[in-house]
mmCIF file of C-alpha atoms in Angstrom:
data_model
loop_
_atom_site.group_PDB
_atom_site.id
_atom_site.type_symbol
_atom_site.label_atom_id
_atom_site.label_comp_id
_atom_site.label_asym_id
_atom_site.label_seq_id
_atom_site.Cartn_x
_atom_site.Cartn_y
_atom_site.Cartn_z
ATOM 1 C CA UNK A 1 -5.466 79.746 73.574
ATOM 2 C CA UNK A 2 -7.874 78.850 76.402
ATOM 3 C CA UNK A 3 -5.119 77.014 78.259
ATOM 4 C CA UNK A 4 -2.792 79.977 77.758
ATOM 5 C CA UNK A 5 -5.315 82.401 79.269
ATOM 6 C CA UNK A 6 -5.838 80.088 82.250
ATOM 7 C CA UNK A 7 -2.079 80.014 82.834
ATOM 8 C CA UNK A 8 -1.950 83.813 82.742
ATOM 9 C CA UNK A 9 -4.771 84.018 85.285
ATOM 10 C CA UNK A 10 -2.919 81.595 87.577
ATOM 11 C CA UNK A 11 0.299 83.614 87.360
ATOM 12 C CA UNK A 12 -1.579 86.835 88.134
ATOM 13 C CA UNK A 13 -3.245 85.280 91.195
ATOM 14 C CA UNK A 14 0.112 83.932 92.392
ATOM 15 C CA UNK A 15 1.703 87.370 91.999
ATOM 16 C CA UNK A 16 -0.998 88.991 94.136
ATOM 17 C CA UNK A 17 -0.294 86.569 96.994
ATOM 18 C CA UNK A 18 3.439 87.440 97.002
ATOM 19 C CA UNK A 19 3.294 91.251 96.803
ATOM 20 C CA UNK A 20 3.124 91.633 100.599
ATOM 21 C CA UNK A 21 6.581 90.091 100.964
ATOM 22 C CA UNK A 22 8.264 92.733 98.807
ATOM 23 C CA UNK A 23 9.715 95.951 100.246
ATOM 24 C CA UNK A 24 7.760 99.152 99.787
ATOM 25 C CA UNK A 25 10.483 100.562 97.544
ATOM 26 C CA UNK A 26 9.569 97.998 94.872
ATOM 27 C CA UNK A 27 6.353 99.908 94.182
ATOM 28 C CA UNK A 28 7.850 103.384 93.689
ATOM 29 C CA UNK A 29 9.686 104.854 90.721
ATOM 30 C CA UNK A 30 13.399 105.180 91.375
ATOM 31 C CA UNK A 31 15.090 108.354 90.163
ATOM 32 C CA UNK A 32 18.572 108.941 88.791
ATOM 33 C CA UNK A 33 20.767 111.754 90.195
ATOM 34 C CA UNK A 34 19.769 113.817 87.123
ATOM 35 C CA UNK A 35 16.099 113.546 88.066
ATOM 36 C CA UNK A 36 14.865 111.093 85.389
ATOM 37 C CA UNK A 37 13.952 107.416 85.834
ATOM 38 C CA UNK A 38 16.896 105.273 86.854
ATOM 39 C CA UNK A 39 18.318 103.058 84.061
ATOM 40 C CA UNK A 40 19.679 99.607 84.843
ATOM 41 C CA UNK A 41 20.710 96.482 82.956
ATOM 42 C CA UNK A 42 19.229 93.049 83.737
ATOM 43 C CA UNK A 43 20.687 89.768 82.470
ATOM 44 C CA UNK A 44 18.897 86.433 82.557
ATOM 45 C CA UNK A 45 19.157 82.810 81.430
ATOM 46 C CA UNK A 46 16.131 80.541 80.895
ATOM 47 C CA UNK A 47 15.149 76.964 80.181
ATOM 48 C CA UNK A 48 11.802 76.231 78.529
ATOM 49 C CA UNK A 49 9.243 73.636 77.521
ATOM 50 C CA UNK A 50 7.195 74.324 74.365
ATOM 51 C CA UNK A 51 3.683 73.192 73.529
ATOM 52 C CA UNK A 52 3.497 73.475 69.738
ATOM 53 C CA UNK A 53 0.611 73.428 67.278
ATOM 54 C CA UNK A 54 0.567 73.123 63.504
ATOM 55 C CA UNK A 55 -2.559 73.246 61.342
ATOM 56 C CA UNK A 56 -3.129 72.371 57.711
ATOM 57 C CA UNK A 57 -5.631 74.278 55.544
ATOM 58 C CA UNK A 58 -8.615 72.405 54.171
ATOM 59 C CA UNK A 59 -7.969 70.742 50.802
ATOM 60 C CA UNK A 60 -11.151 68.777 50.067
ATOM 61 C CA UNK A 61 -10.069 67.966 46.494
ATOM 62 C CA UNK A 62 -6.413 67.143 47.211
ATOM 63 C CA UNK A 63 -6.203 63.554 48.438
ATOM 64 C CA UNK A 64 -2.417 63.745 48.874
ATOM 65 C CA UNK A 65 -2.696 66.494 51.490
ATOM 66 C CA UNK A 66 -5.872 65.001 52.934
ATOM 67 C CA UNK A 67 -3.987 61.791 53.745
ATOM 68 C CA UNK A 68 -1.300 63.685 55.662
ATOM 69 C CA UNK A 69 -1.405 64.275 59.431
ATOM 70 C CA UNK A 70 1.071 66.218 61.580
ATOM 71 C CA UNK A 71 1.265 65.881 65.375
ATOM 72 C CA UNK A 72 3.750 68.179 67.159
ATOM 73 C CA UNK A 73 5.395 66.903 70.307
ATOM 74 C CA UNK A 74 6.530 68.829 73.385
ATOM 75 C CA UNK A 75 9.728 70.741 72.612
ATOM 76 C CA UNK A 76 12.446 72.166 74.811
ATOM 77 C CA UNK A 77 14.924 75.000 74.672
ATOM 78 C CA UNK A 78 17.118 77.583 76.369
ATOM 79 C CA UNK A 79 17.543 81.298 76.090
ATOM 80 C CA UNK A 80 19.260 84.502 77.166
ATOM 81 C CA UNK A 81 17.871 87.970 77.630
ATOM 82 C CA UNK A 82 19.235 91.411 78.365
ATOM 83 C CA UNK A 83 16.783 94.070 79.522
ATOM 84 C CA UNK A 84 17.159 97.826 79.793
ATOM 85 C CA UNK A 85 15.120 98.655 82.905
ATOM 86 C CA UNK A 86 13.643 102.163 82.986
ATOM 87 C CA UNK A 87 12.799 102.855 86.627
ATOM 88 C CA UNK A 88 10.744 100.128 88.312
ATOM 89 C CA UNK A 89 7.878 99.864 85.849
ATOM 90 C CA UNK A 90 9.196 99.520 82.294
ATOM 91 C CA UNK A 91 11.894 97.663 80.357
ATOM 92 C CA UNK A 92 12.946 96.929 76.790
ATOM 93 C CA UNK A 93 13.862 93.250 76.685
ATOM 94 C CA UNK A 94 15.476 91.586 73.644
ATOM 95 C CA UNK A 95 16.048 87.825 73.889
ATOM 96 C CA UNK A 96 17.770 85.007 72.003
ATOM 97 C CA UNK A 97 15.907 81.679 72.369
ATOM 98 C CA UNK A 98 16.825 78.254 71.002
ATOM 99 C CA UNK A 99 13.996 75.743 70.551
ATOM 100 C CA UNK A 100 14.212 72.072 69.519
ATOM 101 C CA UNK A 101 11.083 70.074 68.747
ATOM 102 C CA UNK A 102 9.686 67.169 66.725
ATOM 103 C CA UNK A 103 6.602 66.679 64.555
ATOM 104 C CA UNK A 104 5.219 63.164 64.143
ATOM 105 C CA UNK A 105 4.127 62.917 60.503
ATOM 106 C CA UNK A 106 1.936 60.278 58.930
ATOM 107 C CA UNK A 107 0.939 59.787 55.309
ATOM 108 C CA UNK A 108 -1.822 57.168 55.133
ATOM 109 C CA UNK A 109 -1.632 57.068 51.327
ATOM 110 C CA UNK A 110 2.086 56.251 51.308
ATOM 111 C CA UNK A 111 1.836 54.228 54.544
ATOM 112 C CA UNK A 112 4.933 56.003 55.864
ATOM 113 C CA UNK A 113 5.641 57.667 59.222
ATOM 114 C CA UNK A 114 8.512 59.997 59.999
ATOM 115 C CA UNK A 115 9.746 62.310 62.729
ATOM 116 C CA UNK A 116 10.377 65.848 61.491
ATOM 117 C CA UNK A 117 13.155 67.357 63.616
ATOM 118 C CA UNK A 118 13.113 71.139 64.013
ATOM 119 C CA UNK A 119 15.790 73.516 65.306
ATOM 120 C CA UNK A 120 14.783 77.148 65.747
ATOM 121 C CA UNK A 121 16.423 80.362 66.960
ATOM 122 C CA UNK A 122 14.056 83.248 67.749
ATOM 123 C CA UNK A 123 14.778 86.840 68.735
ATOM 124 C CA UNK A 124 11.792 88.532 70.402
ATOM 125 C CA UNK A 125 12.074 92.237 71.227
ATOM 126 C CA UNK A 126 9.686 92.783 74.105
ATOM 127 C CA UNK A 127 8.221 95.791 75.845
ATOM 128 C CA UNK A 128 7.859 94.830 79.492
ATOM 129 C CA UNK A 129 5.476 96.354 82.049
ATOM 130 C CA UNK A 130 6.687 95.470 85.541
ATOM 131 C CA UNK A 131 4.714 95.726 88.753
ATOM 132 C CA UNK A 132 6.505 95.652 92.080
ATOM 133 C CA UNK A 133 9.511 93.659 90.810
ATOM 134 C CA UNK A 134 7.166 90.660 90.845
ATOM 135 C CA UNK A 135 4.627 90.644 88.018
ATOM 136 C CA UNK A 136 5.528 91.292 84.369
ATOM 137 C CA UNK A 137 3.513 91.674 81.181
ATOM 138 C CA UNK A 138 5.596 91.225 78.009
ATOM 139 C CA UNK A 139 4.712 91.755 74.351
ATOM 140 C CA UNK A 140 6.500 92.558 71.132
ATOM 141 C CA UNK A 141 7.605 91.459 67.655
ATOM 142 C CA UNK A 142 9.298 88.112 67.072
ATOM 143 C CA UNK A 143 12.097 87.505 64.551
ATOM 144 C CA UNK A 144 12.945 83.914 63.555
ATOM 145 C CA UNK A 145 16.563 83.853 62.371
ATOM 146 C CA UNK A 146 16.935 80.064 62.023
ATOM 147 C CA UNK A 147 14.358 77.340 61.381
ATOM 148 C CA UNK A 148 15.847 74.080 60.090
ATOM 149 C CA UNK A 149 13.343 71.251 59.597
ATOM 150 C CA UNK A 150 14.238 67.839 58.176
ATOM 151 C CA UNK A 151 13.224 64.173 58.228
ATOM 152 C CA UNK A 152 14.607 60.824 57.077
ATOM 153 C CA UNK A 153 12.841 59.272 54.080
ATOM 154 C CA UNK A 154 12.162 55.520 53.575
ATOM 155 C CA UNK A 155 15.546 55.142 51.845
ATOM 156 C CA UNK A 156 17.370 56.562 54.866
ATOM 157 C CA UNK A 157 18.205 59.866 53.170
ATOM 158 C CA UNK A 158 17.837 63.191 54.930
ATOM 159 C CA UNK A 159 15.187 65.428 53.346
ATOM 160 C CA UNK A 160 14.327 69.070 54.004
ATOM 161 C CA UNK A 161 10.778 69.592 55.259
ATOM 162 C CA UNK A 162 10.681 73.371 54.835
ATOM 163 C CA UNK A 163 10.295 76.127 57.389
ATOM 164 C CA UNK A 164 7.595 75.666 60.020
ATOM 165 C CA UNK A 165 7.794 79.321 61.116
ATOM 166 C CA UNK A 166 7.847 82.485 58.995
ATOM 167 C CA UNK A 167 10.479 85.140 59.642
ATOM 168 C CA UNK A 168 8.203 87.580 61.450
ATOM 169 C CA UNK A 169 5.682 86.941 64.217
ATOM 170 C CA UNK A 170 4.677 88.199 67.636
ATOM 171 C CA UNK A 171 5.065 87.152 71.245
ATOM 172 C CA UNK A 172 3.088 87.975 74.401
ATOM 173 C CA UNK A 173 2.920 86.639 77.924
ATOM 174 C CA UNK A 174 3.318 87.172 81.641
ATOM 175 C CA UNK A 175 5.919 86.329 84.255
ATOM 176 C CA UNK A 176 6.363 86.191 88.025
ATOM 177 C CA UNK A 177 9.748 86.854 89.672
ATOM 178 C CA UNK A 178 10.437 85.585 93.199
ATOM 179 C CA UNK A 179 13.232 86.949 95.401
ATOM 180 C CA UNK A 180 14.198 89.170 92.432
ATOM 181 C CA UNK A 181 16.095 86.192 90.951
ATOM 182 C CA UNK A 182 13.816 83.254 90.107
ATOM 183 C CA UNK A 183 11.470 83.839 87.148
ATOM 184 C CA UNK A 184 8.478 81.820 85.913
ATOM 185 C CA UNK A 185 7.305 82.925 82.474
ATOM 186 C CA UNK A 186 4.413 81.837 80.237
ATOM 187 C CA UNK A 187 4.712 82.975 76.615
ATOM 188 C CA UNK A 188 2.558 82.699 73.474
ATOM 189 C CA UNK A 189 4.152 82.931 70.014
ATOM 190 C CA UNK A 190 2.042 83.378 66.899
ATOM 191 C CA UNK A 191 2.477 84.180 63.227
ATOM 192 C CA UNK A 192 0.426 86.132 60.718
ATOM 193 C CA UNK A 193 1.435 84.124 57.632
ATOM 194 C CA UNK A 194 1.596 80.396 56.773
ATOM 195 C CA UNK A 195 4.764 78.617 55.681
ATOM 196 C CA UNK A 196 5.439 76.214 52.803
ATOM 197 C CA UNK A 197 6.500 72.591 53.435
ATOM 198 C CA UNK A 198 7.389 69.611 51.268
ATOM 199 C CA UNK A 199 6.858 66.052 52.475
ATOM 200 C CA UNK A 200 7.587 63.143 50.135
ATOM 201 C CA UNK A 201 6.832 65.262 47.065
ATOM 202 C CA UNK A 202 3.643 66.796 48.472
ATOM 203 C CA UNK A 203 3.729 70.583 48.866
ATOM 204 C CA UNK A 204 1.395 72.286 51.333
ATOM 205 C CA UNK A 205 1.125 75.316 53.589
ATOM 206 C CA UNK A 206 0.658 75.276 57.352
ATOM 207 C CA UNK A 207 0.261 77.642 60.289
ATOM 208 C CA UNK A 208 2.047 77.178 63.589
ATOM 209 C CA UNK A 209 2.010 78.587 67.101
ATOM 210 C CA UNK A 210 3.663 77.804 70.435
ATOM 211 C CA UNK A 211 3.099 78.254 74.145
ATOM 212 C CA UNK A 212 6.281 78.214 76.226
ATOM 213 C CA UNK A 213 6.656 77.696 79.968
ATOM 214 C CA UNK A 214 10.010 79.165 80.987
ATOM 215 C CA UNK A 215 11.996 79.060 84.207
ATOM 216 C CA UNK A 216 14.845 81.539 84.484
ATOM 217 C CA UNK A 217 17.488 82.997 86.737
ATOM 218 C CA UNK A 218 18.214 86.736 86.780
ATOM 219 C CA UNK A 219 21.745 87.963 87.426
#
């Protein structure tokens, strides 16, 4: 979380240095011919890197879980978003994001290592506060519609690991847009509930979170 806050502070400072280059009209509310805020559609495509975390609860009396360690690796993904822009300051922004990642698992009791491969599709529905067509604050609920996690056991058979993300979560972050086309976005994704996994006959619950650094192009 500390790293995420530092990234947000850096994006905010960068946005302040670029506001002078934007036209004055970017900082006023545009009106439709009927007198209300002007409505527009924005389309975008993004690529992303994901820094993932996964934590196991304490089980001081369960040696099977105590011998297990999970180390997430950097993931990657791509996404699409369509935003309904309300004037210059607000937007409703649903997205579809695909995320692929790996968890390095180790069971010291079984003396077996495996790579858990994870494929995820998330749909965040964000409320976006936009300042001067440059700086954006985004937050909203997160719906995970696909989360396939599997590994290969010592016999070479494919085994299901269980979901690493629950269905519902939340997402928040900030973005900077340059030249009204190039977007740099930092996003945090968290979950209120743990998920259940199974690894070589050992069942346990875990909590996960992710920080994504996204680069996008707006059409």
